[in-house]
Coordinates of C-alpha atoms in Angstrom, one line a residue:
Chain E
M1 CA -11.4 4.3 -12.9
T2 CA -8.2 2.5 -13.5
A3 CA -9.8 0.1 -15.9
T4 CA -9.9 2.7 -18.7
T5 CA -6.1 2.9 -18.7
T6 CA -5.7 -0.5 -20.3
R7 CA -7.9 0.6 -23.3
P8 CA -5.7 0.8 -26.4
G9 CA -5.7 4.1 -28.2
G10 CA -2.4 5.9 -27.5
S11 CA -0.5 4.2 -30.2
V12 CA -3.1 4.1 -32.9
R13 CA -1.9 6.3 -35.8
E14 CA -4.4 8.3 -37.8
R15 CA -5.0 7.3 -41.4
P16 CA -6.7 9.3 -44.0
P17 CA -10.2 7.8 -44.5
G18 CA -11.0 5.8 -47.6
R19 CA -7.4 5.4 -48.7
R20 CA -5.3 2.5 -47.7
R21 CA -1.8 3.3 -46.9
P22 CA 0.7 1.2 -48.8
R23 CA 2.5 -1.1 -46.5
R24 CA 5.6 0.7 -45.2
R25 CA 8.9 -1.0 -45.7
F26 CA 10.8 -2.0 -42.6
T27 CA 13.0 1.1 -42.5
G28 CA 16.3 1.6 -40.8
R29 CA 14.6 3.9 -38.4
D30 CA 12.1 1.3 -37.4
R31 CA 14.9 -1.2 -36.8
H32 CA 16.6 1.4 -34.6
D33 CA 13.4 2.0 -32.7
F34 CA 13.0 -1.7 -32.2
W35 CA 16.3 -2.0 -30.4
V36 CA 15.8 1.2 -28.5
F37 CA 12.4 -0.1 -27.2
L38 CA 13.9 -3.3 -26.1
A39 CA 16.8 -1.5 -24.3
L40 CA 14.3 0.7 -22.5
V41 CA 11.6 -1.8 -21.6
L42 CA 13.4 -5.2 -21.3
P43 CA 15.1 -4.7 -17.9
N44 CA 11.8 -3.8 -16.2
V45 CA 9.8 -6.6 -18.0
A46 CA 12.5 -9.1 -17.2
L47 CA 12.5 -8.3 -13.5
I48 CA 8.7 -8.5 -13.5
I49 CA 8.7 -11.9 -15.3
A50 CA 11.4 -13.2 -12.9
F51 CA 10.0 -12.0 -9.6
A52 CA 6.2 -11.7 -10.2
Y53 CA 5.2 -14.0 -13.0
R54 CA 7.6 -16.9 -12.4
P55 CA 6.7 -17.1 -8.7
V56 CA 3.0 -17.7 -9.4
L57 CA 3.9 -20.7 -11.5
A58 CA 6.6 -21.9 -9.1
N59 CA 4.1 -21.6 -6.3
L60 CA 1.7 -23.9 -8.1
Q61 CA 4.5 -26.4 -8.6
Y62 CA 5.6 -26.2 -4.9
S63 CA 2.0 -26.7 -3.8
L64 CA 2.1 -30.2 -5.3
L65 CA 5.1 -31.3 -3.3
N66 CA 5.8 -32.6 0.1
W67 CA 8.7 -30.3 0.7
T68 CA 10.5 -29.1 3.8
L69 CA 11.7 -25.6 3.2
G70 CA 15.5 -25.7 2.9
S71 CA 15.6 -29.4 2.0
P72 CA 17.1 -30.2 -1.4
T73 CA 14.6 -33.0 -2.0
A74 CA 10.9 -33.1 -2.3
T75 CA 8.3 -35.7 -3.2
F76 CA 5.4 -35.2 -5.6
I77 CA 2.1 -35.7 -3.7
G78 CA -0.5 -34.3 -6.1
L79 CA -3.3 -32.3 -4.5
D80 CA -2.6 -33.7 -0.9
N81 CA -1.6 -30.3 0.4
Y82 CA -4.9 -28.8 -0.8
V83 CA -6.9 -31.7 0.6
R84 CA -5.1 -31.4 3.9
F85 CA -5.9 -27.7 4.1
L86 CA -9.6 -28.1 3.1
T87 CA -10.2 -30.9 5.6
S88 CA -8.3 -29.6 8.6
P89 CA -10.5 -28.2 11.3
S90 CA -8.1 -25.2 11.9
S91 CA -8.7 -24.2 8.3
A92 CA -12.3 -23.4 9.0
T93 CA -11.1 -21.0 11.8
I94 CA -8.6 -19.5 9.5
L95 CA -11.2 -18.8 6.7
W96 CA -13.6 -17.5 9.3
T97 CA -10.9 -15.1 10.7
T98 CA -10.1 -14.0 7.2
L99 CA -13.7 -13.3 6.5
V100 CA -14.3 -11.4 9.8
F101 CA -11.2 -9.4 9.5
T102 CA -11.9 -8.4 5.8
V103 CA -15.6 -7.5 6.4
V104 CA -14.9 -5.5 9.6
T105 CA -11.9 -3.6 8.2
V106 CA -13.4 -2.9 4.8
G107 CA -16.7 -1.9 6.3
G108 CA -15.1 0.1 9.1
S109 CA -12.7 2.1 7.0
M110 CA -15.3 2.8 4.3
V111 CA -18.0 4.0 6.7
L112 CA -15.6 6.1 8.8
G113 CA -13.9 7.3 5.6
L114 CA -17.2 8.5 4.2
L115 CA -18.2 10.2 7.5
I116 CA -14.8 12.0 7.5
A117 CA -15.1 12.9 3.9
L118 CA -18.6 14.5 4.5
A119 CA -17.0 16.6 7.3
L120 CA -14.0 17.5 5.1
N121 CA -16.4 18.5 2.3
R122 CA -17.8 21.4 4.3
R123 CA -16.4 24.7 3.1
V124 CA -14.7 25.7 6.3
P125 CA -11.1 26.7 7.0
G126 CA -8.7 24.0 8.2
T127 CA -10.0 21.1 6.1
G128 CA -6.7 20.9 4.2
V129 CA -4.7 20.3 7.4
A130 CA -7.3 17.8 8.7
R131 CA -7.3 15.9 5.3
A132 CA -3.5 15.5 5.5
A133 CA -3.6 14.5 9.2
V134 CA -6.3 11.9 8.7
F135 CA -4.4 10.5 5.6
S136 CA -1.0 10.3 7.3
P137 CA -1.3 6.9 9.0
F138 CA -1.7 5.4 5.6
V139 CA 2.0 6.2 4.7
L140 CA 3.5 5.1 8.0
S141 CA 5.3 1.8 8.7
G142 CA 2.9 -0.9 9.8
V143 CA 5.6 -2.2 12.2
G144 CA 6.1 1.2 13.9
V145 CA 2.3 1.8 14.1
G146 CA 1.7 -1.7 15.4
L147 CA 4.3 -1.2 18.2
V148 CA 2.8 2.1 19.2
W149 CA -0.7 0.6 19.5
L150 CA 0.6 -2.4 21.4
F151 CA 1.8 0.0 24.0
V152 CA -1.6 1.8 24.0
F153 CA -3.5 -1.5 24.3
D154 CA -1.3 -3.1 26.9
P155 CA -3.6 -4.5 29.5
T156 CA -1.4 -3.6 32.5
I157 CA 0.4 -0.4 31.6
G158 CA -1.4 0.8 28.5
V159 CA -3.0 4.3 28.3
L160 CA -6.3 2.8 27.1
G161 CA -6.6 0.7 30.3
S162 CA -5.6 3.7 32.4
V163 CA -8.4 5.8 30.9
L164 CA -11.0 3.0 31.2
R165 CA -10.0 2.6 34.9
T166 CA -10.6 6.3 35.7
F167 CA -14.1 5.8 34.4
G168 CA -14.6 2.8 36.6
G169 CA -14.0 0.2 33.9
T170 CA -11.3 -2.5 33.6
A171 CA -8.6 -2.9 30.9
P172 CA -9.6 -5.7 28.4
D173 CA -7.0 -8.3 27.9
F174 CA -6.3 -7.6 24.2
F175 CA -3.1 -9.8 24.3
N176 CA -4.3 -13.1 25.6
N177 CA -8.0 -13.3 24.5
P178 CA -8.1 -14.4 20.9
T179 CA -11.3 -12.6 20.1
L180 CA -10.0 -9.3 21.6
S181 CA -6.8 -9.7 19.7
L182 CA -8.7 -9.8 16.5
V183 CA -10.7 -6.7 17.6
M184 CA -7.4 -5.0 18.4
I185 CA -5.9 -5.8 14.9
C186 CA -9.1 -4.6 13.2
V187 CA -9.2 -1.3 15.1
V188 CA -5.6 -0.5 14.3
Y189 CA -6.0 -1.5 10.6
V190 CA -9.1 0.8 10.3
W191 CA -7.1 3.6 12.0
K192 CA -4.3 3.2 9.5
N193 CA -6.5 3.0 6.4
M194 CA -9.6 5.1 6.9
G195 CA -7.8 8.3 5.7
Y196 CA -7.3 6.7 2.3
A197 CA -11.1 6.0 2.0
A198 CA -11.8 9.5 3.2
V199 CA -9.6 11.1 0.5
I200 CA -11.1 9.0 -2.2
Y201 CA -14.7 9.7 -1.0
L202 CA -13.9 13.4 -0.7
A203 CA -12.9 13.4 -4.4
G204 CA -16.1 11.6 -5.2
L205 CA -18.2 14.1 -3.2
Q206 CA -16.5 17.1 -4.9
S207 CA -17.4 15.8 -8.3
I208 CA -21.1 15.9 -7.5
P209 CA -22.6 19.0 -9.2
R210 CA -23.9 21.5 -6.6
D211 CA -27.1 22.3 -8.5
L212 CA -28.2 18.7 -8.1
L213 CA -28.0 19.1 -4.3
E214 CA -29.6 22.5 -4.4
A215 CA -32.4 21.1 -6.6
S216 CA -33.0 18.3 -4.1
A217 CA -33.1 20.9 -1.3
L218 CA -35.6 23.1 -3.2
D219 CA -37.8 20.1 -3.7
G220 CA -38.1 20.0 0.1
A221 CA -35.9 16.9 0.7
S222 CA -34.2 16.8 4.1
P223 CA -30.4 16.6 4.2
T224 CA -30.7 12.9 5.2
R225 CA -33.0 12.1 2.4
T226 CA -30.8 14.0 -0.1
F227 CA -27.8 12.0 1.2
F228 CA -29.4 8.6 0.8
K229 CA -31.4 9.3 -2.4
V230 CA -28.9 11.6 -4.3
V231 CA -25.4 11.6 -2.8
L232 CA -25.0 7.9 -2.0
P233 CA -26.2 6.6 -5.5
L234 CA -23.9 9.2 -7.2
L235 CA -21.0 7.9 -5.1
S236 CA -21.5 4.3 -6.1
P237 CA -18.6 4.2 -8.6
T238 CA -16.3 5.5 -5.8
T239 CA -17.8 3.0 -3.3
F240 CA -17.3 0.2 -5.7
F241 CA -13.7 1.2 -6.4
L242 CA -13.0 1.4 -2.7
L243 CA -14.7 -1.9 -2.0
V244 CA -12.5 -3.8 -4.5
T245 CA -9.2 -2.1 -3.5
S246 CA -10.0 -2.4 0.2
V247 CA -10.9 -6.1 0.1
L248 CA -7.7 -6.8 -1.9
N249 CA -5.7 -4.8 0.6
S250 CA -7.3 -6.4 3.7
L251 CA -6.7 -9.9 2.3
Q252 CA -3.0 -9.0 2.0
A253 CA -2.7 -7.3 5.5
F254 CA 0.5 -8.6 7.1
D255 CA 2.6 -6.1 9.0
L256 CA 0.2 -5.4 11.8
I257 CA -0.7 -9.0 12.4
R258 CA 3.0 -10.1 12.4
I259 CA 4.1 -7.4 14.8
M260 CA 1.1 -7.2 17.2
T261 CA 0.2 -10.9 17.3
P262 CA 3.3 -12.9 16.3
L263 CA 1.7 -16.2 17.3
G264 CA -1.5 -15.4 15.4
R265 CA -3.8 -16.6 18.2
G266 CA -7.2 -15.5 17.0
T267 CA -5.7 -13.4 14.2
T268 CA -4.4 -16.0 11.7
T269 CA -5.8 -15.0 8.3
L270 CA -5.0 -16.9 5.1
I271 CA -1.9 -14.9 4.3
Y272 CA -0.6 -15.2 7.9
E273 CA -1.1 -18.9 7.8
A274 CA 0.9 -19.1 4.5
Y275 CA 3.7 -17.1 6.3
L276 CA 3.6 -19.2 9.5
Q277 CA 3.7 -22.5 7.7
A278 CA 6.8 -21.6 5.8
F279 CA 8.6 -19.2 8.0
G280 CA 7.0 -19.6 11.5
G281 CA 9.2 -22.6 12.4
Y282 CA 7.4 -25.4 10.6
N283 CA 9.3 -25.0 7.3
R284 CA 6.4 -26.6 5.4
G285 CA 7.2 -25.3 2.0
G286 CA 4.7 -27.3 -0.1
Y287 CA 1.8 -26.7 2.3
S288 CA 2.5 -23.0 2.6
A289 CA 2.6 -22.7 -1.2
A290 CA -0.8 -24.4 -1.4
V291 CA -2.3 -21.9 1.1
S292 CA -0.7 -19.0 -1.0
T293 CA -2.2 -20.4 -4.1
I294 CA -5.6 -20.6 -2.5
L295 CA -5.2 -17.0 -1.4
F296 CA -4.2 -16.0 -4.9
A297 CA -7.1 -17.8 -6.5
L298 CA -9.4 -16.0 -4.1
L299 CA -8.0 -12.6 -5.1
V300 CA -8.3 -13.3 -8.8
V301 CA -11.9 -14.7 -8.5
F302 CA -12.9 -11.8 -6.3
T303 CA -11.5 -9.2 -8.8
L304 CA -13.2 -10.9 -11.7
V305 CA -16.6 -11.3 -10.0
Q306 CA -16.5 -7.7 -9.0
L307 CA -15.6 -6.5 -12.5
R308 CA -18.7 -8.3 -13.8
W309 CA -20.9 -6.9 -11.1
M310 CA -19.6 -3.4 -11.7
E311 CA -20.6 -3.5 -15.4
K312 CA -24.2 -4.4 -14.5
R313 CA -25.0 -2.6 -11.3
V314 CA -23.0 0.5 -10.7
H315 CA -24.6 3.8 -11.5
Y316 CA -22.2 6.1 -13.2
A317 CA -22.8 9.8 -12.8
Chain G
M1 CA -14.0 29.1 -0.4
S2 CA -17.0 31.3 0.1
T3 CA -16.3 35.0 0.4
R4 CA -19.4 35.6 2.5
A5 CA -18.6 36.3 6.1
L6 CA -20.1 33.6 8.4
S7 CA -22.8 34.7 10.7
P8 CA -22.6 33.6 14.3
R9 CA -25.5 31.1 13.7
K10 CA -23.8 29.7 10.7
L11 CA -20.5 29.5 12.4
A12 CA -21.9 27.5 15.3
D13 CA -23.6 25.3 12.7
A14 CA -20.4 24.7 10.8
A15 CA -18.6 24.1 14.0
L16 CA -21.0 21.4 15.1
S17 CA -21.4 19.6 11.8
A18 CA -17.8 19.9 10.4
Y19 CA -15.4 20.7 13.2
V20 CA -16.5 18.3 15.8
P21 CA -16.1 15.2 13.7
L22 CA -12.9 16.6 12.1
V23 CA -11.3 17.5 15.4
L24 CA -12.3 14.1 16.8
A25 CA -10.8 12.3 13.7
V26 CA -7.6 14.3 13.9
L27 CA -7.2 13.7 17.6
V28 CA -7.7 10.0 17.1
V29 CA -5.0 10.0 14.5
V30 CA -2.5 12.3 16.2
F31 CA -2.8 11.1 19.8
P32 CA -1.0 7.7 19.4
L33 CA 1.8 9.4 17.4
L34 CA 2.3 12.1 20.1
W35 CA 2.1 9.3 22.7
M36 CA 4.9 7.5 20.8
V37 CA 7.2 10.6 20.6
F38 CA 6.7 11.6 24.3
S39 CA 7.0 8.0 25.6
S40 CA 10.3 7.5 23.8
F41 CA 11.8 10.1 26.2
K42 CA 10.3 8.6 29.4
P43 CA 12.5 6.9 31.9
L44 CA 11.5 3.4 32.9
P45 CA 9.3 4.2 36.0
E46 CA 7.2 6.5 33.8
I47 CA 6.7 3.7 31.3
I48 CA 5.9 1.0 33.8
T49 CA 3.0 2.7 35.6
Q50 CA -0.7 2.2 35.8
T51 CA -1.2 6.0 35.7
P52 CA 0.7 7.2 32.7
A53 CA 1.0 10.9 31.7
L54 CA 1.4 12.3 28.2
F55 CA 4.5 14.3 28.9
P56 CA 7.7 12.8 30.4
S57 CA 8.4 14.6 33.7
D58 CA 12.0 13.6 33.6
P59 CA 12.9 13.4 29.9
T60 CA 15.9 11.2 28.9
W61 CA 17.7 9.7 25.9
A62 CA 18.1 6.4 27.7
N63 CA 15.6 4.5 25.6
Y64 CA 17.5 5.5 22.4
A65 CA 20.8 4.4 24.1
T66 CA 19.4 1.0 25.2
A67 CA 17.9 0.4 21.8
T68 CA 21.4 1.0 20.3
E69 CA 22.9 -1.5 22.7
R70 CA 20.4 -4.2 21.8
L71 CA 20.6 -3.6 18.1
P72 CA 23.2 -1.9 15.9
F73 CA 20.8 0.9 15.5
G74 CA 22.9 3.4 13.5
R75 CA 23.8 0.6 11.1
V76 CA 20.2 -0.6 10.8
F77 CA 19.0 3.0 10.1
A78 CA 21.8 3.3 7.5
N79 CA 20.7 0.0 5.9
S80 CA 17.2 1.4 5.6
V81 CA 18.4 4.6 4.0
L82 CA 20.7 2.7 1.6
V83 CA 18.1 0.1 0.5
T84 CA 15.5 2.9 0.1
V85 CA 17.7 5.3 -1.9
I86 CA 19.2 2.6 -4.2
G87 CA 16.0 0.7 -4.6
S88 CA 13.9 3.8 -5.3
A89 CA 16.5 5.4 -7.7
I90 CA 16.5 2.2 -9.8
K91 CA 12.7 1.8 -9.7
V92 CA 12.1 5.4 -10.8
A93 CA 14.6 5.1 -13.6
L94 CA 13.0 1.9 -14.8
A95 CA 9.6 3.5 -14.6
V96 CA 10.7 6.5 -16.7
L97 CA 12.5 4.4 -19.3
T98 CA 9.7 1.8 -19.6
A99 CA 7.0 4.5 -19.9
Y100 CA 9.0 6.5 -22.5
G101 CA 9.4 3.3 -24.6
L102 CA 5.7 2.5 -24.3
V103 CA 4.6 6.0 -25.3
F104 CA 7.2 7.4 -27.7
V105 CA 9.0 4.5 -29.4
R106 CA 7.6 2.6 -32.3
F107 CA 7.1 -1.1 -31.4
P108 CA 4.4 -3.8 -32.1
F109 CA 2.0 -4.9 -29.3
K110 CA 2.9 -2.1 -26.9
N111 CA -0.6 -2.3 -25.3
V112 CA -0.2 -6.0 -24.8
I113 CA 3.1 -5.4 -23.0
F114 CA 1.5 -2.7 -20.9
A115 CA -1.4 -4.9 -20.0
G116 CA 1.1 -7.6 -19.0
L117 CA 2.8 -5.1 -16.7
L118 CA -0.5 -4.0 -15.1
V119 CA -1.6 -7.6 -14.4
T120 CA 1.3 -7.9 -12.0
L121 CA -0.4 -5.3 -9.7
M122 CA -2.8 -8.2 -8.9
V123 CA 0.0 -10.5 -7.8
P124 CA 0.4 -9.9 -4.1
P125 CA 4.0 -10.0 -2.9
Q126 CA 3.0 -12.7 -0.5
V127 CA 2.3 -15.1 -3.3
S128 CA 5.8 -14.6 -4.7
L129 CA 7.4 -14.8 -1.3
L130 CA 8.4 -18.5 -1.2
P131 CA 9.6 -18.9 -4.8
N132 CA 11.6 -15.6 -4.6
Y133 CA 13.1 -16.7 -1.2
T134 CA 14.2 -20.0 -2.7
L135 CA 15.7 -18.3 -5.8
I136 CA 17.5 -15.5 -4.0
T137 CA 18.9 -17.7 -1.2
S138 CA 20.1 -20.2 -3.8
L139 CA 22.0 -17.3 -5.5
G140 CA 23.6 -16.4 -2.2
G141 CA 21.4 -13.3 -1.7
A142 CA 20.4 -14.0 1.9
D143 CA 21.7 -11.2 4.2
T144 CA 22.9 -9.1 1.3
Y145 CA 21.8 -5.7 0.1
W146 CA 21.2 -6.9 -3.4
G147 CA 19.2 -9.8 -2.1
I148 CA 16.9 -7.3 -0.3
I149 CA 16.6 -4.9 -3.2
L150 CA 16.5 -7.0 -6.4
P151 CA 13.2 -8.9 -6.3
G152 CA 11.2 -5.6 -5.7
L153 CA 12.8 -3.6 -8.5
G154 CA 10.4 -4.3 -11.3
T155 CA 7.8 -1.6 -11.3
A156 CA 4.3 -1.7 -12.7
F157 CA 2.8 1.1 -10.6
G158 CA 5.5 3.7 -11.4
T159 CA 5.4 2.8 -15.1
F160 CA 1.6 3.2 -15.0
L161 CA 1.8 6.7 -13.5
M162 CA 4.6 7.9 -15.8
R163 CA 2.9 6.5 -18.9
Q164 CA -0.4 8.3 -17.9
H165 CA 1.6 11.6 -17.7
F166 CA 3.7 11.1 -20.9
R167 CA 0.5 10.5 -22.9
T168 CA -0.7 14.0 -21.9
L169 CA 2.4 15.6 -23.5
P170 CA 1.7 17.2 -26.9
P171 CA 3.2 15.1 -29.7
S172 CA 4.3 18.3 -31.5
L173 CA 6.8 18.8 -28.6
L174 CA 8.7 15.7 -29.6
E175 CA 8.2 16.0 -33.3
A176 CA 10.0 19.3 -33.2
A177 CA 12.9 17.7 -31.4
E178 CA 12.9 14.8 -33.8
L179 CA 13.1 17.2 -36.8
D180 CA 16.0 18.9 -35.1
G181 CA 17.7 15.5 -35.3
A182 CA 17.5 14.7 -31.6
G183 CA 17.8 11.0 -30.8
H184 CA 15.6 9.2 -28.2
W185 CA 18.0 9.8 -25.4
R186 CA 18.1 13.6 -26.1
R187 CA 14.4 13.7 -26.5
L188 CA 13.9 12.0 -23.2
T189 CA 16.5 14.1 -21.2
R190 CA 16.1 17.5 -22.9
V191 CA 12.4 17.5 -23.8
V192 CA 10.3 15.0 -21.8
L193 CA 12.0 15.0 -18.4
P194 CA 12.2 18.8 -18.0
V195 CA 8.4 19.0 -18.3
S196 CA 7.7 15.9 -16.1
G197 CA 9.2 17.1 -12.8
P198 CA 6.0 16.8 -10.7
T199 CA 5.1 13.4 -11.9
V200 CA 8.7 12.1 -11.4
A201 CA 8.6 13.6 -7.9
T202 CA 5.2 11.9 -7.2
V203 CA 6.5 8.5 -8.4
A204 CA 9.7 8.9 -6.4
L205 CA 7.9 9.9 -3.2
V206 CA 5.5 7.0 -3.3
T207 CA 8.3 4.6 -4.1
I208 CA 10.5 5.9 -1.3
V209 CA 7.7 5.6 1.3
N210 CA 6.9 2.0 0.1
E211 CA 10.6 0.9 0.1
W212 CA 11.2 2.5 3.6
N213 CA 8.2 0.7 5.1
D214 CA 8.7 -2.6 3.2
Y215 CA 8.6 -5.5 5.7
L216 CA 7.7 -9.0 4.6
W217 CA 10.5 -9.5 2.1
P218 CA 13.4 -8.1 4.3
L219 CA 11.9 -10.0 7.2
V220 CA 12.4 -13.4 5.5
I221 CA 15.6 -12.7 3.5
V222 CA 17.6 -11.1 6.4
S223 CA 18.6 -12.8 9.6
R224 CA 21.8 -11.0 10.6
P225 CA 21.1 -8.0 12.8
D226 CA 23.7 -5.9 11.0
M227 CA 21.9 -6.4 7.7
M228 CA 18.4 -5.6 9.0
T229 CA 16.3 -2.7 7.8
L230 CA 14.4 -0.7 10.5
P231 CA 11.1 -2.6 10.4
V232 CA 12.9 -5.9 10.7
G233 CA 15.2 -4.6 13.4
L234 CA 12.2 -3.4 15.4
T235 CA 10.8 -6.9 15.2
L236 CA 13.9 -8.2 16.8
L237 CA 13.7 -5.5 19.5
A238 CA 10.0 -6.5 20.2
N239 CA 11.1 -10.1 20.7
V240 CA 11.7 -10.0 24.4
D241 CA 10.4 -11.8 27.5
N242 CA 9.5 -8.7 29.4
R243 CA 7.9 -6.4 26.9
A244 CA 6.6 -3.9 29.5
A245 CA 10.2 -2.9 30.3
A246 CA 11.0 -2.7 26.6
Y247 CA 8.2 -0.3 25.5
G248 CA 10.5 2.8 25.9
Q249 CA 13.0 1.3 23.4
L250 CA 10.2 0.2 21.1
M251 CA 8.8 3.7 21.1
A252 CA 12.3 5.0 20.3
G253 CA 12.5 2.5 17.4
S254 CA 9.1 3.5 16.2
V255 CA 10.1 7.2 16.2
A256 CA 13.1 6.2 14.0
V257 CA 10.9 4.4 11.4
I258 CA 7.9 6.7 11.6
V259 CA 9.1 10.3 12.0
P260 CA 11.3 10.5 8.8
V261 CA 8.3 9.5 6.7
L262 CA 6.0 11.9 8.7
I263 CA 8.4 14.8 8.0
V264 CA 8.5 14.0 4.3
F265 CA 4.8 13.6 4.2
I266 CA 4.1 16.9 6.0
A267 CA 6.4 18.7 3.6
L268 CA 5.1 17.1 0.4
Q269 CA 1.7 15.7 1.3
R270 CA -0.1 17.0 -1.9
H271 CA 2.3 15.0 -4.1
I272 CA 2.1 11.9 -1.9
I273 CA -1.7 11.9 -1.6
A274 CA -2.0 12.5 -5.3
G275 CA 0.3 9.6 -6.2
L276 CA -1.3 7.2 -3.8
T277 CA -4.8 7.9 -4.9
Q278 CA -4.2 8.4 -8.7
G279 CA -6.3 6.2 -10.9
A280 CA -8.9 6.0 -8.2
V281 CA -10.8 9.0 -9.4
K282 CA -12.4 9.4 -12.8
D283 CA -10.7 12.1 -15.0

């Protein structure tokens, strides 16, 4: 798991046991290394401080202002932006949309990803090609993908409607019905991301010792029983990792929503609300910053809660 | 792979349990992409129809030509290439230099600095959107290349992957070079980099794909069509009253943004998949 990488260890120098090394003098070589290190690391660190750390604090500051984006002046209004968000009826809809979108897309891509991984894990020829094909949407532009699926889903001239009509159905109005718009976004998001879950699950499946599965089969367990009693529990670290990364990714989904449903009718999640408020014609800088800060707080809280939960519950193989 | 020949029973079994879901999954993935490519060559009547066919019966370049009339398409494509190449080159260089410093140069609190870098992976770009927009526009960076490139240059992900790799290199390799009197620069360019090709390639590929597809930041910082990158330009193309008539052009635009990445992915998929899934699987 990624967490292990933050553990110190690489730079700890070995020391003979029982003997304390005399404190080294600050040598010319050390001083040289000091400057070399700064020259190597400082540009990257400075960029990250300027464009990743500073914005988090600046956002907090903006969120306390009544500030029209582009205006040179702003008034301090305390927590009014937060109060306005939490008491506005449209916010309940936005939070609900965020929840539905996250649960459906995370669940959808993980379940489909696991099913595909199980198929890929069979030792048959052609799985390498299939693995690459299923993974490919993950690296494609969300804007390009969104446009392609808009054409497929188009209620009048889309190929989906045409196929449904040949079977006697009608084309659902994905563009004007808010609920169907959300369904559409979820489908495309799962299509784009299930390959990632599949590849991660495949790696998890391949790390399961074969004799464990053979032992289970020898004990007379059916494949289904083996799957639920042996395979799935052994996959729980993988499932946990995917759950966290997928939730964080879904909470940040933007490209598809922006290109497929620019007005956000039925598809306005927290992040899209933050974008719309600032850049969707309202220019509400302070309010948008408050929504962003709420989203950021959610991401942090979710990560921390999950990290605690992982320590207690997940079974490590 | 098993060396046993498959019996007909087993073959049928394998086909049902593995090939059927796999073929289904591959078709679901590939079909929209094929639909995009073929539709981009369809004349208008074959786009605006209730009974569409996969293949264009009368293929034409007209959609590409129309897209070029509505948007400086060559320029937009060149913008995307420029921003991707420059942005990725700097990011990969920063990742290599930072990781080398973190692993091979003596300095106090290196792990704290590394942890500080990793924490930024948790800061979504959306949260930094508004403050970065205010800063870059106040510096005159709206509608400029540096304004598009600069805020995304700091790299935690690339540094992370490079550091992971550098730590697997045997220390004796560098100690020998140090005894020979090689300074840090020569150790990096003559010893470390020559044995790090695959990792650098992986970081570069992942970075290139991400830069090419980047959307939210260029969308807000660019408003002039001649400064747009492809995803932003496509947003402009999609912004029409009669979208049905524009699908041909939109598919042509989607081809331009999707197919280059698809070609790179097909050629180098092992590196790309490894890079994007690294850290996910226990060692």
